[in-house]
């Protein structure tokens, strides 16, 4: 899936501006950009949605950003923050993000875009991603196809107080939602970052059962779907290797 030319051009300009902005504090541009996708709007502020979805605090975003900064090197990484969720303008969302994330690192750039299509393209163009509880963030992270451990997502999507009989709970499958090579962090920013393949035994066991990589580098895996991403015998060895590496780290 490739963004249309106009969207891609705007996104490329934003990423270039983010790199150029780092020169204000340094003699050379950063080597890596980490996209930070903040989901606000009704999920964060509407009581109805708060009863359905787990709260994701600012401490989560800050802890995840700092982790990737350590991985890349604090002086070599810059952050590109997108924020949205409110109907109409995302100005209030961006202002809230600035208030909470500006001081996380030396190089934090806030995207001027108000177009979610551009935000998606910007995030896809980054070297690492911190995503919120968001469909847009999920697709950005999935389409970016980053190496193991370069995507951090909140561990909980749904409010823990929802009954097992609730339609959202019954319809949410963690194995389908979290690719095994993503890192998960508690929504309040505490705890240890762990690969999705390691967090829930059912995920770990299912991934192990696929036998994704054999000694000869070929796959005997049955077809398995991650929200439209087919992992089957026709998939690349890189996909198998990444999945197997995540499982092996548990």
PDB file of C-alpha atoms in Angstrom:
ATOM      1  CA  UNK A   1       0.000   0.000   0.000  1.00  0.00           C
ATOM      2  CA  UNK A   2       1.651   3.217  -1.171  1.00  0.00           C
ATOM      3  CA  UNK A   3       0.400   6.737  -0.338  1.00  0.00           C
ATOM      4  CA  UNK A   4      -0.675   8.879  -3.279  1.00  0.00           C
ATOM      5  CA  UNK A   5       2.050  11.130  -4.626  1.00  0.00           C
ATOM      6  CA  UNK A   6       0.697  14.365  -3.130  1.00  0.00           C
ATOM      7  CA  UNK A   7       0.350  12.831   0.328  1.00  0.00           C
ATOM      8  CA  UNK A   8       3.792  11.280   0.138  1.00  0.00           C
ATOM      9  CA  UNK A   9       5.315  14.613  -0.901  1.00  0.00           C
ATOM     10  CA  UNK A  10       3.796  16.448   2.078  1.00  0.00           C
ATOM     11  CA  UNK A  11       4.923  13.690   4.442  1.00  0.00           C
ATOM     12  CA  UNK A  12       8.454  13.751   3.026  1.00  0.00           C
ATOM     13  CA  UNK A  13       8.596  17.520   3.537  1.00  0.00           C
ATOM     14  CA  UNK A  14       7.512  17.140   7.177  1.00  0.00           C
ATOM     15  CA  UNK A  15      10.179  14.498   7.812  1.00  0.00           C
ATOM     16  CA  UNK A  16      12.794  16.720   6.172  1.00  0.00           C
ATOM     17  CA  UNK A  17      11.683  19.638   8.355  1.00  0.00           C
ATOM     18  CA  UNK A  18      11.992  17.443  11.443  1.00  0.00           C
ATOM     19  CA  UNK A  19      15.580  16.584  10.529  1.00  0.00           C
ATOM     20  CA  UNK A  20      16.408  20.203   9.729  1.00  0.00           C
ATOM     21  CA  UNK A  21      14.922  21.402  13.022  1.00  0.00           C
ATOM     22  CA  UNK A  22      17.481  19.352  14.936  1.00  0.00           C
ATOM     23  CA  UNK A  23      20.258  21.540  13.513  1.00  0.00           C
ATOM     24  CA  UNK A  24      19.145  24.288  15.875  1.00  0.00           C
ATOM     25  CA  UNK A  25      20.667  22.281  18.735  1.00  0.00           C
ATOM     26  CA  UNK A  26      23.344  20.342  16.853  1.00  0.00           C
ATOM     27  CA  UNK A  27      25.876  20.723  14.068  1.00  0.00           C
ATOM     28  CA  UNK A  28      24.575  17.623  12.289  1.00  0.00           C
ATOM     29  CA  UNK A  29      21.071  16.248  11.717  1.00  0.00           C
ATOM     30  CA  UNK A  30      19.841  13.246  13.672  1.00  0.00           C
ATOM     31  CA  UNK A  31      20.398   9.824  12.169  1.00  0.00           C
ATOM     32  CA  UNK A  32      17.073   8.293  13.203  1.00  0.00           C
ATOM     33  CA  UNK A  33      13.519   9.541  13.492  1.00  0.00           C
ATOM     34  CA  UNK A  34      10.994   7.977  15.866  1.00  0.00           C
ATOM     35  CA  UNK A  35       7.335   8.609  15.132  1.00  0.00           C
ATOM     36  CA  UNK A  36       5.035   9.127  18.101  1.00  0.00           C
ATOM     37  CA  UNK A  37       1.340   8.667  17.364  1.00  0.00           C
ATOM     38  CA  UNK A  38      -0.802  10.116  20.154  1.00  0.00           C
ATOM     39  CA  UNK A  39      -4.470   9.147  20.250  1.00  0.00           C
ATOM     40  CA  UNK A  40      -6.633  11.662  22.071  1.00  0.00           C
ATOM     41  CA  UNK A  41     -10.115  12.920  21.202  1.00  0.00           C
ATOM     42  CA  UNK A  42     -13.077  10.973  22.502  1.00  0.00           C
ATOM     43  CA  UNK A  43     -11.035   7.968  23.648  1.00  0.00           C
ATOM     44  CA  UNK A  44      -9.182  10.183  26.099  1.00  0.00           C
ATOM     45  CA  UNK A  45     -11.896  12.612  27.167  1.00  0.00           C
ATOM     46  CA  UNK A  46     -15.367  11.141  26.579  1.00  0.00           C
ATOM     47  CA  UNK A  47     -16.806   9.162  29.516  1.00  0.00           C
ATOM     48  CA  UNK A  48     -18.586   6.706  27.250  1.00  0.00           C
ATOM     49  CA  UNK A  49     -15.353   5.725  25.518  1.00  0.00           C
ATOM     50  CA  UNK A  50     -13.426   5.758  28.786  1.00  0.00           C
ATOM     51  CA  UNK A  51     -15.709   2.983  30.009  1.00  0.00           C
ATOM     52  CA  UNK A  52     -14.796   0.913  26.950  1.00  0.00           C
ATOM     53  CA  UNK A  53     -11.093   1.484  26.428  1.00  0.00           C
ATOM     54  CA  UNK A  54      -8.085   1.302  28.721  1.00  0.00           C
ATOM     55  CA  UNK A  55      -6.563   4.643  29.635  1.00  0.00           C
ATOM     56  CA  UNK A  56      -3.175   5.298  28.072  1.00  0.00           C
ATOM     57  CA  UNK A  57      -1.284   7.893  30.089  1.00  0.00           C
ATOM     58  CA  UNK A  58       1.397  10.373  29.099  1.00  0.00           C
ATOM     59  CA  UNK A  59       3.876   8.368  31.172  1.00  0.00           C
ATOM     60  CA  UNK A  60       3.470   5.555  28.643  1.00  0.00           C
ATOM     61  CA  UNK A  61       4.473   7.776  25.724  1.00  0.00           C
ATOM     62  CA  UNK A  62       7.411   9.272  27.618  1.00  0.00           C
ATOM     63  CA  UNK A  63       8.753   5.903  28.773  1.00  0.00           C
ATOM     64  CA  UNK A  64       8.438   4.406  25.287  1.00  0.00           C
ATOM     65  CA  UNK A  65      10.161   7.406  23.687  1.00  0.00           C
ATOM     66  CA  UNK A  66      13.035   7.216  26.160  1.00  0.00           C
ATOM     67  CA  UNK A  67      13.467   3.508  25.504  1.00  0.00           C
ATOM     68  CA  UNK A  68      13.880   4.026  21.766  1.00  0.00           C
ATOM     69  CA  UNK A  69      16.178   6.991  22.413  1.00  0.00           C
ATOM     70  CA  UNK A  70      18.440   4.687  24.436  1.00  0.00           C
ATOM     71  CA  UNK A  71      18.320   2.085  21.669  1.00  0.00           C
ATOM     72  CA  UNK A  72      19.303   4.550  18.933  1.00  0.00           C
ATOM     73  CA  UNK A  73      21.453   6.877  21.048  1.00  0.00           C
ATOM     74  CA  UNK A  74      19.977  10.087  22.547  1.00  0.00           C
ATOM     75  CA  UNK A  75      22.053  12.407  20.361  1.00  0.00           C
ATOM     76  CA  UNK A  76      21.229  10.514  17.191  1.00  0.00           C
ATOM     77  CA  UNK A  77      17.444  10.330  17.506  1.00  0.00           C
ATOM     78  CA  UNK A  78      14.691  12.849  16.885  1.00  0.00           C
ATOM     79  CA  UNK A  79      10.970  12.465  17.535  1.00  0.00           C
ATOM     80  CA  UNK A  80       8.137  13.358  15.174  1.00  0.00           C
ATOM     81  CA  UNK A  81       4.873  13.639  17.094  1.00  0.00           C
ATOM     82  CA  UNK A  82       1.442  13.365  15.483  1.00  0.00           C
ATOM     83  CA  UNK A  83      -1.731  13.766  17.523  1.00  0.00           C
ATOM     84  CA  UNK A  84      -5.406  13.470  16.732  1.00  0.00           C
ATOM     85  CA  UNK A  85      -8.754  11.957  17.531  1.00  0.00           C
ATOM     86  CA  UNK A  86     -10.831  15.085  18.008  1.00  0.00           C
ATOM     87  CA  UNK A  87     -13.483  15.822  15.439  1.00  0.00           C
ATOM     88  CA  UNK A  88     -12.533  18.561  13.007  1.00  0.00           C
ATOM     89  CA  UNK A  89      -9.265  20.268  13.899  1.00  0.00           C
ATOM     90  CA  UNK A  90      -6.516  18.443  15.789  1.00  0.00           C
ATOM     91  CA  UNK A  91      -5.143  21.709  17.198  1.00  0.00           C
ATOM     92  CA  UNK A  92      -6.236  20.960  20.768  1.00  0.00           C
ATOM     93  CA  UNK A  93      -4.735  17.469  20.541  1.00  0.00           C
ATOM     94  CA  UNK A  94      -1.402  18.848  19.338  1.00  0.00           C
ATOM     95  CA  UNK A  95      -1.348  21.486  22.073  1.00  0.00           C
ATOM     96  CA  UNK A  96      -1.927  18.802  24.690  1.00  0.00           C
ATOM     97  CA  UNK A  97       0.831  16.657  23.207  1.00  0.00           C
ATOM     98  CA  UNK A  98       3.251  19.604  23.248  1.00  0.00           C
ATOM     99  CA  UNK A  99       2.500  20.261  26.897  1.00  0.00           C
ATOM    100  CA  UNK A 100       3.372  16.687  27.873  1.00  0.00           C
ATOM    101  CA  UNK A 101       6.070  15.557  25.435  1.00  0.00           C
ATOM    102  CA  UNK A 102       8.192  18.592  24.526  1.00  0.00           C
ATOM    103  CA  UNK A 103      10.762  17.902  27.239  1.00  0.00           C
ATOM    104  CA  UNK A 104      11.269  14.180  26.588  1.00  0.00           C
ATOM    105  CA  UNK A 105      14.327  14.725  24.412  1.00  0.00           C
ATOM    106  CA  UNK A 106      16.473  17.397  22.820  1.00  0.00           C
ATOM    107  CA  UNK A 107      14.870  16.889  19.416  1.00  0.00           C
ATOM    108  CA  UNK A 108      11.061  16.719  19.568  1.00  0.00           C
ATOM    109  CA  UNK A 109       9.254  17.951  16.458  1.00  0.00           C
ATOM    110  CA  UNK A 110       5.468  18.289  16.239  1.00  0.00           C
ATOM    111  CA  UNK A 111       3.915  17.603  12.863  1.00  0.00           C
ATOM    112  CA  UNK A 112       1.970  20.556  11.419  1.00  0.00           C
ATOM    113  CA  UNK A 113      -0.349  18.252   9.481  1.00  0.00           C
ATOM    114  CA  UNK A 114      -4.091  18.146  10.102  1.00  0.00           C
ATOM    115  CA  UNK A 115      -4.598  15.347   7.571  1.00  0.00           C
ATOM    116  CA  UNK A 116      -4.632  11.778   8.954  1.00  0.00           C
ATOM    117  CA  UNK A 117      -3.499  10.451   5.564  1.00  0.00           C
ATOM    118  CA  UNK A 118      -0.367  12.582   5.827  1.00  0.00           C
ATOM    119  CA  UNK A 119       0.119  11.490   9.449  1.00  0.00           C
ATOM    120  CA  UNK A 120      -0.001   7.857   8.318  1.00  0.00           C
ATOM    121  CA  UNK A 121       2.635   8.506   5.657  1.00  0.00           C
ATOM    122  CA  UNK A 122       4.831  10.438   8.125  1.00  0.00           C
ATOM    123  CA  UNK A 123       4.718   7.623  10.664  1.00  0.00           C
ATOM    124  CA  UNK A 124       5.470   5.005   8.028  1.00  0.00           C
ATOM    125  CA  UNK A 125       8.598   6.918   7.109  1.00  0.00           C
ATOM    126  CA  UNK A 126      10.122   6.720  10.592  1.00  0.00           C
ATOM    127  CA  UNK A 127      12.805   4.355  11.900  1.00  0.00           C
ATOM    128  CA  UNK A 128      10.887   3.493  15.062  1.00  0.00           C
ATOM    129  CA  UNK A 129       7.353   4.019  16.309  1.00  0.00           C
ATOM    130  CA  UNK A 130       5.520   4.635  19.562  1.00  0.00           C
ATOM    131  CA  UNK A 131       1.824   4.171  18.905  1.00  0.00           C
ATOM    132  CA  UNK A 132      -1.274   4.861  20.948  1.00  0.00           C
ATOM    133  CA  UNK A 133      -4.482   2.808  21.206  1.00  0.00           C
ATOM    134  CA  UNK A 134      -5.434   3.638  17.654  1.00  0.00           C
ATOM    135  CA  UNK A 135      -6.345   2.031  14.357  1.00  0.00           C
ATOM    136  CA  UNK A 136      -4.268   4.641  12.520  1.00  0.00           C
ATOM    137  CA  UNK A 137      -1.268   3.883  14.710  1.00  0.00           C
ATOM    138  CA  UNK A 138      -1.693   0.139  14.220  1.00  0.00           C
ATOM    139  CA  UNK A 139      -1.734   0.449  10.436  1.00  0.00           C
ATOM    140  CA  UNK A 140       1.226   2.833  10.425  1.00  0.00           C
ATOM    141  CA  UNK A 141       3.250   0.358  12.478  1.00  0.00           C
ATOM    142  CA  UNK A 142       2.184  -2.660  10.456  1.00  0.00           C
ATOM    143  CA  UNK A 143       2.819  -1.030   7.074  1.00  0.00           C
ATOM    144  CA  UNK A 144       6.206   0.345   8.178  1.00  0.00           C
ATOM    145  CA  UNK A 145       7.539  -3.243   8.511  1.00  0.00           C
ATOM    146  CA  UNK A 146      10.213  -2.207  11.000  1.00  0.00           C
ATOM    147  CA  UNK A 147      12.757  -4.587  12.568  1.00  0.00           C
ATOM    148  CA  UNK A 148      12.044  -6.390  15.827  1.00  0.00           C
ATOM    149  CA  UNK A 149      11.589  -4.120  18.825  1.00  0.00           C
ATOM    150  CA  UNK A 150      11.200  -0.911  16.809  1.00  0.00           C
ATOM    151  CA  UNK A 151       7.444  -0.638  17.480  1.00  0.00           C
ATOM    152  CA  UNK A 152       6.117  -0.012  20.981  1.00  0.00           C
ATOM    153  CA  UNK A 153       2.395  -0.332  21.672  1.00  0.00           C
ATOM    154  CA  UNK A 154       0.257  -0.077  24.824  1.00  0.00           C
ATOM    155  CA  UNK A 155      -0.306  -3.476  26.379  1.00  0.00           C
ATOM    156  CA  UNK A 156      -4.019  -2.989  27.068  1.00  0.00           C
ATOM    157  CA  UNK A 157      -6.629  -1.814  24.597  1.00  0.00           C
ATOM    158  CA  UNK A 158      -9.868  -2.458  26.475  1.00  0.00           C
ATOM    159  CA  UNK A 159     -11.049  -1.390  29.916  1.00  0.00           C
ATOM    160  CA  UNK A 160     -10.240  -4.239  32.307  1.00  0.00           C
ATOM    161  CA  UNK A 161     -13.638  -3.802  33.971  1.00  0.00           C
ATOM    162  CA  UNK A 162     -15.576  -4.803  30.859  1.00  0.00           C
ATOM    163  CA  UNK A 163     -17.305  -8.168  31.384  1.00  0.00           C
ATOM    164  CA  UNK A 164     -16.181 -11.180  29.366  1.00  0.00           C
ATOM    165  CA  UNK A 165     -19.589 -11.184  27.717  1.00  0.00           C
ATOM    166  CA  UNK A 166     -19.142  -7.683  26.260  1.00  0.00           C
ATOM    167  CA  UNK A 167     -19.032  -7.633  22.458  1.00  0.00           C
ATOM    168  CA  UNK A 168     -15.686  -5.815  22.397  1.00  0.00           C
ATOM    169  CA  UNK A 169     -14.081  -8.347  24.721  1.00  0.00           C
ATOM    170  CA  UNK A 170     -15.482 -11.305  22.821  1.00  0.00           C
ATOM    171  CA  UNK A 171     -14.348  -9.874  19.499  1.00  0.00           C
ATOM    172  CA  UNK A 172     -10.838  -8.806  20.522  1.00  0.00           C
ATOM    173  CA  UNK A 173      -8.137 -11.381  19.813  1.00  0.00           C
ATOM    174  CA  UNK A 174      -4.712 -10.372  21.082  1.00  0.00           C
ATOM    175  CA  UNK A 175      -3.015 -12.789  18.701  1.00  0.00           C
ATOM    176  CA  UNK A 176      -4.669 -11.070  15.767  1.00  0.00           C
ATOM    177  CA  UNK A 177      -3.962  -7.568  17.075  1.00  0.00           C
ATOM    178  CA  UNK A 178      -0.315  -7.681  18.155  1.00  0.00           C
ATOM    179  CA  UNK A 179       2.371  -8.890  15.734  1.00  0.00           C
ATOM    180  CA  UNK A 180       4.806 -10.915  17.863  1.00  0.00           C
ATOM    181  CA  UNK A 181       7.828  -8.667  17.159  1.00  0.00           C
ATOM    182  CA  UNK A 182       6.223  -5.531  18.637  1.00  0.00           C
ATOM    183  CA  UNK A 183       7.195  -4.451  22.130  1.00  0.00           C
ATOM    184  CA  UNK A 184       4.390  -3.898  24.627  1.00  0.00           C
ATOM    185  CA  UNK A 185       4.468  -1.534  27.602  1.00  0.00           C
ATOM    186  CA  UNK A 186       1.923  -1.083  30.374  1.00  0.00           C
ATOM    187  CA  UNK A 187      -0.414   1.817  29.650  1.00  0.00           C
ATOM    188  CA  UNK A 188       0.877   3.762  32.661  1.00  0.00           C
ATOM    189  CA  UNK A 189       4.481   3.513  31.483  1.00  0.00           C
ATOM    190  CA  UNK A 190       5.624   1.133  34.220  1.00  0.00           C
ATOM    191  CA  UNK A 191       6.845  -2.424  34.081  1.00  0.00           C
ATOM    192  CA  UNK A 192       9.153  -4.135  31.622  1.00  0.00           C
ATOM    193  CA  UNK A 193       8.933  -3.886  27.867  1.00  0.00           C
ATOM    194  CA  UNK A 194       8.283  -7.328  26.417  1.00  0.00           C
ATOM    195  CA  UNK A 195       7.670  -8.718  22.968  1.00  0.00           C
ATOM    196  CA  UNK A 196       4.020  -9.445  22.264  1.00  0.00           C
ATOM    197  CA  UNK A 197       4.975 -13.081  21.670  1.00  0.00           C
ATOM    198  CA  UNK A 198       6.121 -13.287  25.302  1.00  0.00           C
ATOM    199  CA  UNK A 199       3.293 -11.485  27.085  1.00  0.00           C
ATOM    200  CA  UNK A 200       0.464 -13.990  26.782  1.00  0.00           C
ATOM    201  CA  UNK A 201       1.132 -17.747  26.813  1.00  0.00           C
ATOM    202  CA  UNK A 202      -1.542 -18.317  24.179  1.00  0.00           C
ATOM    203  CA  UNK A 203       0.286 -15.997  21.782  1.00  0.00           C
ATOM    204  CA  UNK A 204       3.640 -17.599  22.506  1.00  0.00           C
ATOM    205  CA  UNK A 205       2.339 -21.137  22.078  1.00  0.00           C
ATOM    206  CA  UNK A 206       0.526 -20.337  18.859  1.00  0.00           C
ATOM    207  CA  UNK A 207       3.548 -18.655  17.296  1.00  0.00           C
ATOM    208  CA  UNK A 208       5.813 -21.493  18.358  1.00  0.00           C
ATOM    209  CA  UNK A 209       3.395 -24.005  16.831  1.00  0.00           C
ATOM    210  CA  UNK A 210       3.756 -22.403  13.419  1.00  0.00           C
ATOM    211  CA  UNK A 211       7.347 -23.718  13.075  1.00  0.00           C
ATOM    212  CA  UNK A 212       8.155 -20.617  11.105  1.00  0.00           C
ATOM    213  CA  UNK A 213      11.808 -21.367  10.430  1.00  0.00           C
ATOM    214  CA  UNK A 214      13.380 -24.742   9.806  1.00  0.00           C
ATOM    215  CA  UNK A 215      17.044 -25.610   9.665  1.00  0.00           C
ATOM    216  CA  UNK A 216      16.961 -25.159   5.904  1.00  0.00           C
ATOM    217  CA  UNK A 217      15.314 -21.743   6.083  1.00  0.00           C
ATOM    218  CA  UNK A 218      12.046 -22.916   4.568  1.00  0.00           C
ATOM    219  CA  UNK A 219       8.616 -22.768   6.144  1.00  0.00           C
ATOM    220  CA  UNK A 220       6.129 -25.477   6.981  1.00  0.00           C
ATOM    221  CA  UNK A 221       3.764 -22.947   8.531  1.00  0.00           C
ATOM    222  CA  UNK A 222       0.028 -23.183   8.065  1.00  0.00           C
ATOM    223  CA  UNK A 223      -1.704 -20.041   6.908  1.00  0.00           C
ATOM    224  CA  UNK A 224      -2.202 -17.520   9.713  1.00  0.00           C
ATOM    225  CA  UNK A 225      -3.740 -14.077   9.448  1.00  0.00           C
ATOM    226  CA  UNK A 226      -2.804 -10.913  11.379  1.00  0.00           C
ATOM    227  CA  UNK A 227      -5.589  -8.502  10.381  1.00  0.00           C
ATOM    228  CA  UNK A 228      -4.956  -8.948   6.702  1.00  0.00           C
ATOM    229  CA  UNK A 229      -1.274  -9.808   6.911  1.00  0.00           C
ATOM    230  CA  UNK A 230      -0.899 -13.337   5.597  1.00  0.00           C
ATOM    231  CA  UNK A 231       1.864 -15.387   7.137  1.00  0.00           C
ATOM    232  CA  UNK A 232       2.059 -18.499   4.993  1.00  0.00           C
ATOM    233  CA  UNK A 233       4.490 -20.557   2.968  1.00  0.00           C
ATOM    234  CA  UNK A 234       4.548 -17.756   0.396  1.00  0.00           C
ATOM    235  CA  UNK A 235       5.770 -15.164   2.911  1.00  0.00           C
ATOM    236  CA  UNK A 236       9.383 -13.987   2.986  1.00  0.00           C
ATOM    237  CA  UNK A 237      12.040 -15.670   5.123  1.00  0.00           C
ATOM    238  CA  UNK A 238      12.623 -12.265   6.731  1.00  0.00           C
ATOM    239  CA  UNK A 239       9.087 -12.381   8.126  1.00  0.00           C
ATOM    240  CA  UNK A 240       9.683 -15.860   9.538  1.00  0.00           C
ATOM    241  CA  UNK A 241      13.065 -14.936  10.955  1.00  0.00           C
ATOM    242  CA  UNK A 242      11.695 -11.822  12.678  1.00  0.00           C
ATOM    243  CA  UNK A 243       8.852 -13.780  14.242  1.00  0.00           C
ATOM    244  CA  UNK A 244      11.117 -16.601  15.362  1.00  0.00           C
ATOM    245  CA  UNK A 245      13.612 -14.131  16.858  1.00  0.00           C
ATOM    246  CA  UNK A 246      10.889 -12.472  18.903  1.00  0.00           C
ATOM    247  CA  UNK A 247       9.721 -15.830  20.242  1.00  0.00           C
ATOM    248  CA  UNK A 248      13.286 -16.943  20.983  1.00  0.00           C
ATOM    249  CA  UNK A 249      13.790 -13.869  23.177  1.00  0.00           C
ATOM    250  CA  UNK A 250      11.043 -14.890  25.614  1.00  0.00           C
TER     251      UNK A 250
END
